[in-house]
Structures are given as structure tokens and as C-alpha cells.
Short mmCIF file of C-alpha atoms and ligand atoms in Angstrom, two decimals:
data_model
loop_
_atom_site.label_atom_id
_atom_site.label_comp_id
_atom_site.label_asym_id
_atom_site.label_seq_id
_atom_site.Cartn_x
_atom_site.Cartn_y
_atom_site.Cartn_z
CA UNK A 105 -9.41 14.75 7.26
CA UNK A 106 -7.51 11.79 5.91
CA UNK A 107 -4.97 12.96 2.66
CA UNK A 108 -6.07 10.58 -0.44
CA UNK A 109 -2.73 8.37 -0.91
CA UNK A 110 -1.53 7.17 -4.31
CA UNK A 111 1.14 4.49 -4.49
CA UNK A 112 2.99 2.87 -7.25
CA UNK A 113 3.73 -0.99 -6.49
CA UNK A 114 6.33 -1.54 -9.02
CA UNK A 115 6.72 -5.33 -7.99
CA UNK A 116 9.55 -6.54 -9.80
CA UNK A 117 9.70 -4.20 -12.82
CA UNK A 118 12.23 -1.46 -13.73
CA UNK A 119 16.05 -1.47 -12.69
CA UNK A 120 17.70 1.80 -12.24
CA UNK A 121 17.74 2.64 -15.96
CA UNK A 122 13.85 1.91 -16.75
CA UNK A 123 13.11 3.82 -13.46
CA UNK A 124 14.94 7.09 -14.19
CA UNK A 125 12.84 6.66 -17.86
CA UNK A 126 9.80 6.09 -15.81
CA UNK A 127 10.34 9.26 -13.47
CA UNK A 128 11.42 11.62 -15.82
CA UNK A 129 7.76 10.88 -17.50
CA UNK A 130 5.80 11.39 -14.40
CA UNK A 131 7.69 14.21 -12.91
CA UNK A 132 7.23 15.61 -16.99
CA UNK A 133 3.57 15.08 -16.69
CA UNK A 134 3.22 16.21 -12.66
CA UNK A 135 5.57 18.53 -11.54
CA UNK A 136 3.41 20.10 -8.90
CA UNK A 137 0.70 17.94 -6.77
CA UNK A 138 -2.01 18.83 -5.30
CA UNK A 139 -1.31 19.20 -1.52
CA UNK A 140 -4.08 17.42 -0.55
CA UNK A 141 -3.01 14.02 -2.40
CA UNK A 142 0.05 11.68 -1.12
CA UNK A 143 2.28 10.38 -4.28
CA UNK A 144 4.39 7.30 -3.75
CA UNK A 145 6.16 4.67 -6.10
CA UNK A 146 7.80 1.63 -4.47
CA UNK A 147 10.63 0.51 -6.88
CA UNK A 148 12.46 -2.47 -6.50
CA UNK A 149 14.90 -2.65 -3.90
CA UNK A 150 18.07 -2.03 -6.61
CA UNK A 151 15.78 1.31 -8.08
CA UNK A 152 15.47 2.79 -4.75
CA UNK A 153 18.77 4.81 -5.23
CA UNK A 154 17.58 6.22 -8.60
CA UNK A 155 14.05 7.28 -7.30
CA UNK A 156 15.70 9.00 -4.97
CA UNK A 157 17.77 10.81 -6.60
CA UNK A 158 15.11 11.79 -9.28
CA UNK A 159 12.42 12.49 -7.02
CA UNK A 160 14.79 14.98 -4.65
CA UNK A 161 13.17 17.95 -4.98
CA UNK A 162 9.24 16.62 -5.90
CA UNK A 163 6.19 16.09 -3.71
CA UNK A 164 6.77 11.67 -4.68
CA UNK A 165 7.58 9.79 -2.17
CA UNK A 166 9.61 6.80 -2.20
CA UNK A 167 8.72 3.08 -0.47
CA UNK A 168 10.17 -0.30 -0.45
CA UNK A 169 8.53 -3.22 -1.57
CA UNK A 170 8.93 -5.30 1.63
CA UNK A 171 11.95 -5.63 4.66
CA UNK A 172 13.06 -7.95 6.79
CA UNK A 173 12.20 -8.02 10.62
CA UNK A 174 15.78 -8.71 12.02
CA UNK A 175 18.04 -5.41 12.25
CA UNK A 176 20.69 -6.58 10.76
CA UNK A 177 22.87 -9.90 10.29
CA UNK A 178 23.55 -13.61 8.20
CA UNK A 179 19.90 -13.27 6.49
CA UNK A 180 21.72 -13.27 2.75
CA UNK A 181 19.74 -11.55 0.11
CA UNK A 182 17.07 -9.42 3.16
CA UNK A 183 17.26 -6.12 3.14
CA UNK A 184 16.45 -4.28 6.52
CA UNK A 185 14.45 -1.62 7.70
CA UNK A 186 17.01 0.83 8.69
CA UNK A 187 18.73 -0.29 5.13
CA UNK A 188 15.75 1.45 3.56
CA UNK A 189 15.40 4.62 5.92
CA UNK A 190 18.61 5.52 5.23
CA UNK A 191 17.79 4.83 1.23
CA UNK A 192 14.91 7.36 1.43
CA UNK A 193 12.34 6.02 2.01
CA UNK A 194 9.12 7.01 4.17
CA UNK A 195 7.24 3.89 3.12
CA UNK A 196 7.49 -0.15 3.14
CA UNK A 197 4.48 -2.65 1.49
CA UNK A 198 4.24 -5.25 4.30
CA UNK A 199 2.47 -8.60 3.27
CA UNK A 200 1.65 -8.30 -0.38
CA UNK A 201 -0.43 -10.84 -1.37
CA UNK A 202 2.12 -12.38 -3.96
CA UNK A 203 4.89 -12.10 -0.85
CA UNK A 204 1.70 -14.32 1.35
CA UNK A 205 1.70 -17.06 -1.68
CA UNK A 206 5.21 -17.39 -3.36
CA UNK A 207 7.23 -16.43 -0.49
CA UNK A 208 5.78 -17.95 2.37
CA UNK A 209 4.76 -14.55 4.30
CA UNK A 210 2.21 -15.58 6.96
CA UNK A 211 0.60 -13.06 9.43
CA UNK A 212 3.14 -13.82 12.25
CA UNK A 213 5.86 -12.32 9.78
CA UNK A 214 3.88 -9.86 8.60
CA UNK A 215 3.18 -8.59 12.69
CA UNK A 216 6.96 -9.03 12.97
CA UNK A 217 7.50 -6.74 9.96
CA UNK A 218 5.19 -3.93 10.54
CA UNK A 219 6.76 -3.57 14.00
CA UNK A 220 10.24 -3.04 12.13
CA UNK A 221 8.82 -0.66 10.19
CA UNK A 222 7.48 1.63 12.91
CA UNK A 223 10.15 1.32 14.83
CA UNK A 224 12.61 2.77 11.62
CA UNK A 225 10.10 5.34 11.25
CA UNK A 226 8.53 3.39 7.71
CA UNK A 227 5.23 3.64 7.38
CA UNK A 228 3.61 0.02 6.95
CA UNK A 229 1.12 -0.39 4.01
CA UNK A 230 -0.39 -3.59 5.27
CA UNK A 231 -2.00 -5.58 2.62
CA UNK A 232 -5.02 -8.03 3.18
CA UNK A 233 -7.57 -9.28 1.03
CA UNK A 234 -9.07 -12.75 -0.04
CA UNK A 235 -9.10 -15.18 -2.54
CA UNK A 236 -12.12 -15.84 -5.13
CA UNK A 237 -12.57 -19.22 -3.23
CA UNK A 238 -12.67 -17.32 0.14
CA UNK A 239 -14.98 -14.58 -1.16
CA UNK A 240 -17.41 -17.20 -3.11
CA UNK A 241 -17.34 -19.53 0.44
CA UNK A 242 -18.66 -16.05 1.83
CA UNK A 243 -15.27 -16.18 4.06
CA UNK A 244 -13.85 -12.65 3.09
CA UNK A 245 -15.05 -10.67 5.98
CA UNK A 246 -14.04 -12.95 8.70
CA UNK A 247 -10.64 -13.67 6.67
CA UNK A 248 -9.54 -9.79 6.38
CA UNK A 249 -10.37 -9.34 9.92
CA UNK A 250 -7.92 -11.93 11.26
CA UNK A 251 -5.32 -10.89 8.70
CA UNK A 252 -5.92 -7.37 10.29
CA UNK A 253 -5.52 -8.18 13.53
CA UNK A 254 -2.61 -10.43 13.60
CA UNK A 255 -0.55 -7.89 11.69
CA UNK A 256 -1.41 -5.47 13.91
CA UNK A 257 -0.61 -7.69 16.77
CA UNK A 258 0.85 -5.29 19.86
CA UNK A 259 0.99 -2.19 17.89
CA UNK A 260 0.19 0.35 19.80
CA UNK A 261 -2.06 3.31 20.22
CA UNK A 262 0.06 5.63 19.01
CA UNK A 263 1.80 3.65 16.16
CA UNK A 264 -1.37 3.02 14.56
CA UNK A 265 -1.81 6.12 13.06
CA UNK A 266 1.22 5.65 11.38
CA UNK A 267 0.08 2.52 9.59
CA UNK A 268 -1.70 2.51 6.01
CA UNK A 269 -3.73 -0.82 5.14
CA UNK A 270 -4.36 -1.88 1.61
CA UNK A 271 -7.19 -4.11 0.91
CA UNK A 272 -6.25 -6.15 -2.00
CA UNK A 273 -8.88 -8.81 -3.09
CA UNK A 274 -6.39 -11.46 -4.89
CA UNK A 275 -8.76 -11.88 -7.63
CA UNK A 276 -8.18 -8.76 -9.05
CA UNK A 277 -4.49 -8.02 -8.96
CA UNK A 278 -2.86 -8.57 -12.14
CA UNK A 279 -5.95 -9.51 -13.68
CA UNK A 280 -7.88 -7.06 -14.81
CA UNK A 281 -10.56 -7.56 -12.74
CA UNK A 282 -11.91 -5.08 -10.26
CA UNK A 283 -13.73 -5.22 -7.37
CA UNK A 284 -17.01 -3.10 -7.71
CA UNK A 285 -17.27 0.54 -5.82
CA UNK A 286 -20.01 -0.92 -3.62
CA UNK A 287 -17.77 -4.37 -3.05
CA UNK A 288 -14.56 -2.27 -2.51
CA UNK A 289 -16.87 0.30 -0.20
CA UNK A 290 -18.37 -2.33 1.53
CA UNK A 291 -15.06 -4.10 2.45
CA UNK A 292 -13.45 -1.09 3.40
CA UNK A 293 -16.08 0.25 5.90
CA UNK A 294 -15.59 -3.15 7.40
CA UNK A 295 -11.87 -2.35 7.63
CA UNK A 296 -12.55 0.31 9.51
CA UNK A 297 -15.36 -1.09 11.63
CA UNK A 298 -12.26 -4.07 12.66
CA UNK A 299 -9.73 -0.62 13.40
CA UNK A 300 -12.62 0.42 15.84
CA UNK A 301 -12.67 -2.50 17.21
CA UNK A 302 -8.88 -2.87 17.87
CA UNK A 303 -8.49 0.74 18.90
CA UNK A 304 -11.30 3.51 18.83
CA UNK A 305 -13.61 5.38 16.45
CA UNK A 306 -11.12 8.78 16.14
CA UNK A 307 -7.71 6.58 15.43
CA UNK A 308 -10.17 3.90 12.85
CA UNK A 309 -11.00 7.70 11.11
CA UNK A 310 -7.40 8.45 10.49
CA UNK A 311 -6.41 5.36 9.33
CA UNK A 312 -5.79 5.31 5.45
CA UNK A 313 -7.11 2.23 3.86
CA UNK A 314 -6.17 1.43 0.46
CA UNK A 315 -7.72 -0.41 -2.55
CA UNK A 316 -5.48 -2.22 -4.96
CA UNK A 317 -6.23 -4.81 -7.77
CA UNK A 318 -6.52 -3.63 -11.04
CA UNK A 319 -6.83 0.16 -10.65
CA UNK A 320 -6.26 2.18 -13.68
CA UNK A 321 -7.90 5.57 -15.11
CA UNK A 322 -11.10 4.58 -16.07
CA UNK A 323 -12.55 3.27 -12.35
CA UNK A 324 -10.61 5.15 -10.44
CA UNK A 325 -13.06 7.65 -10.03
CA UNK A 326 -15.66 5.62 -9.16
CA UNK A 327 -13.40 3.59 -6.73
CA UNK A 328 -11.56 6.71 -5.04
CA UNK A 329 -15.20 8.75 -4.58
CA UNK A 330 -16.22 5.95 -2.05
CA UNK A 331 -15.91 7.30 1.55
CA UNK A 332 -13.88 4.39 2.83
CA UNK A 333 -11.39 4.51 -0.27
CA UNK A 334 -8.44 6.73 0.81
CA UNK A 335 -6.26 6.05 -2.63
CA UNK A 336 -5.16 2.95 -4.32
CA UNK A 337 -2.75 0.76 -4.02
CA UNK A 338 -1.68 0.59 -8.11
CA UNK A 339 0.71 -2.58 -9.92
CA UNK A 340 0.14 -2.55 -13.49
CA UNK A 341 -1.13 1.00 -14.38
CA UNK A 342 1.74 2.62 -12.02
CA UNK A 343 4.32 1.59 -14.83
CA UNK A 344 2.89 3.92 -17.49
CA UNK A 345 3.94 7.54 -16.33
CA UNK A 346 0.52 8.60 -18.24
CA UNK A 347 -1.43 6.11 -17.14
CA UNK A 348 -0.11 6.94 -13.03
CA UNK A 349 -0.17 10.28 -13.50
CA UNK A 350 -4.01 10.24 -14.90
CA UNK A 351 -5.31 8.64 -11.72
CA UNK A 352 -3.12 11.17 -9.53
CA UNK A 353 -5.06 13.87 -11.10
CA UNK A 354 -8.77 11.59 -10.48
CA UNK A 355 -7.42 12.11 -6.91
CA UNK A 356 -6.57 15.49 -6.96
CA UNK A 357 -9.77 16.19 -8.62
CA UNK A 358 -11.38 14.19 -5.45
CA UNK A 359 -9.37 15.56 -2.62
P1 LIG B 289 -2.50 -4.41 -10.06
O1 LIG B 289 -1.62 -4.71 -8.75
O2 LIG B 289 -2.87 -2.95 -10.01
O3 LIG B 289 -1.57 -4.73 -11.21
O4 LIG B 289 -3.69 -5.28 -10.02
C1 LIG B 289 -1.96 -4.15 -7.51
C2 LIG B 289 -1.05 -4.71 -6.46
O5 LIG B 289 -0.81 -5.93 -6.46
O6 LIG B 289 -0.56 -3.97 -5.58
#
């Protein structure tokens, strides 16, 4: 019952021009989707516009990167979460790991931020995951499950169907490094074993939980055929229209 979901996370890569180059390859290369599969690319903030524009009429959807939890006001250079409803979009990364360690996200800002995106009608893609220190100290469970439940801090019953949660080990995001089926598998059953906890068996079932770090063509079948993986969270390989477009079809393949 839950729709595989594959999202693009840009970071900071592509203004408007490389975008439209970027989406005119991957709408080239999938016109049509499978209905079955979710398609998403989360440009940065200034790119939003273009994606838009070029995605009008396609089955891709369009997310931010990250928003700020204050509606509106003096909070120079934040962009807000009605800012990017009204831009298009349907989706907002909340708490990237990189947003955690450069830009001192924590999970109280993270809770603050997934509230502001339910409330504009964004679905939150929540990200959690550990570090190699955390995971080697045997730490990771325990970690993801109190980075799970502070960002979902007071959201209730109903919103929680609404939110998406990306497990993102930090160790392999950028690097080239994957986590292994069973390790990905085995972290996100846990996932949902903490959503059951929180709220019940049938919402924990809906819930889409993403993997991210270092997804690309060759293991994502392996990584999307595991019954906790509902799609991937993708950095690196998303910025290759052939490269995105291969693991969209994996998933279709899947669904
Ligand atoms: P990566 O990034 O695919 O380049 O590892 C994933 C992410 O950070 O979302």
C-alpha cells in the first residue's frame, strides 16, 4: 500500500540555467511514470521557479531543500513555508544531516520545522541517521529513535501520515559508501517499530521511510526490494538526468 518515493536532493547544485538543462534530460528520458512511483527533485531555493515551470505538466514533483519555522518577518536570508507553497512545491527536506552539522539544526528546530511544514500543507521528509562513531559505539538505534521522536514532537495523529522520514546514515552521503540491504533493512524496520511506538501499527504502515547515502543505479535494486525501503532519498546520482532516471525505472520495475 505505500507508493515507492524517489527524490532528488540537489543540495546546493544547479541555478536556474543548469536546472532547466537538467529537466529537459529527465523529462527527455521519462516522460510518463509509472503511477505507482512518486518523482521529486528538490532544487535550490533560487531553481524552484524553473522546476516549476518545466515540470508543469509532468508526474515530478517539486520540494524545497529546507524552511524556516517563523511565518514570516526580520529572519534575512530564511525562506518560509508558505514562501515555498506558493512556489510549487508539495515537499520540504527537514533536518538534513549537513543542515544538523554546518548549520546548527538540532532536533528542537527540526520539531519546529516539520510543524511549519504541515501546517502549509508541505510534506516533511525528516532526515535521521548516525555517524560512523555512533554506529561503531553500537549507538545508532537508540540515536535515530530520539532524533525520531523529537522531530515528531506533538505532531499529531492525523499529520503523521503526511510526513516522509529519510534515514540517512552520515557515513555514506557523499561518499560513496552504502549502507548494506540488510543494514539499511534492519534500520528501517526499526523506524517503523519507533512510528508504532509513537502512534499505532496501521499509521507506522503508511509511513514512507526513505534511504539516502550514496544511492545510484547499481544498488538500488537491492536497496529499494527491501520491505522497509519505500524509495531513496538521492544527492549525487540525482544530478545526472540518466543516472536519476535509471533508478526511477529500478522503482517502477519494483512498484
Ligand atoms: P548522496 O546524498 O546520494 O550524494 O550520498 C544523499 C543525501 O544527502 O540526501
Amino acid at each position: 500500500m505505500r507508493r515507492l518515493l524517489i527524490a532528488g536532493n540537489w543540495k546546493m547544485n544547479c541555478g536556474p540555467y543548469d536546472a532547466a538543462e537538467l529537466l529537459e534530460g529527465l523529462i527527455e528520458k521519462k516522460s510518463e511514470i509509472d503511477e505507482n512511483v512518486d518523482v521529486l527533485v528538490c532544487p535550490p531555493f533560487v531553481s524552484i521557479g524553473m522546476a516549476v515551470k518545466y515540470l508543469y505538466d509532468t508526474d515530478i514533483q517539486v520540494g524545497a531543500q529546507n524552511l524556516h519555522f517563523e511565518e514570516n518577518g526580520a529572519y534575512t536570508g530564511e525562506i518560509s513555508g508558505s514562501m515555498l507553497a506558493e512556489s510549487g512545491c508539495n515537499y520540504v527536506i527537514v533536518g538534513h544531516s549537513e543542515r544538523r552539522q554546518y548549520f546548527g539544526e538540532t532536533d528542537k528546530t527540526v520539531n519546529k520545522r516539520v510543524h511549519k511544514a504541515l501546517e502549509h500543507k508541505l510534506a516533511p521528509i525528516v532526515c535521521v541517521g548516525e555517524s560512523l562513531e555512533q554506529r561503531k559505539s553500537d549507538k545508532h538505534f537508540g540515536l535515530v529513535k530520539n532524533q525520531i521522536t523529537a522531530a515528531l514532537h506533538e505532531v499529531s495523529e492525523k499529520d503523521i501520515l503526511d510526513v516522509v522520514i529519510a534515514y540517512e546514515p552520515i557515513w555514506a552521503i557523499g561518499t560513496g559508501e552504502t549502507a548494506s540491504p540488510e543494514q539499511a533493512q534492519e534500520m528501517h524496520e526499526h523506524i517503523r517499530s519507533v512510528l508504532t511506538e509513537l502512534y499505532d501499527e496501521d499509521s507506522a504502515e503508511q509511513i514512507n521511510i526513505l534511504y539516502g547515502g550514496s544511492m545510484k543505479p547499481g544498488n538500488a535494486n537491492e536497496l529499494l526490494g527491501q520491505k522497509d525501503v519505500d524509495g531513496g532519498l538521492i544527492g549525487g546520482a540525482s544530478l545526472d538526468a540518466e543516472s536519476f532516471s535509471e533508478i526511477i525505472t529500478i522503482a517502477e520495475d519494483l512498484a
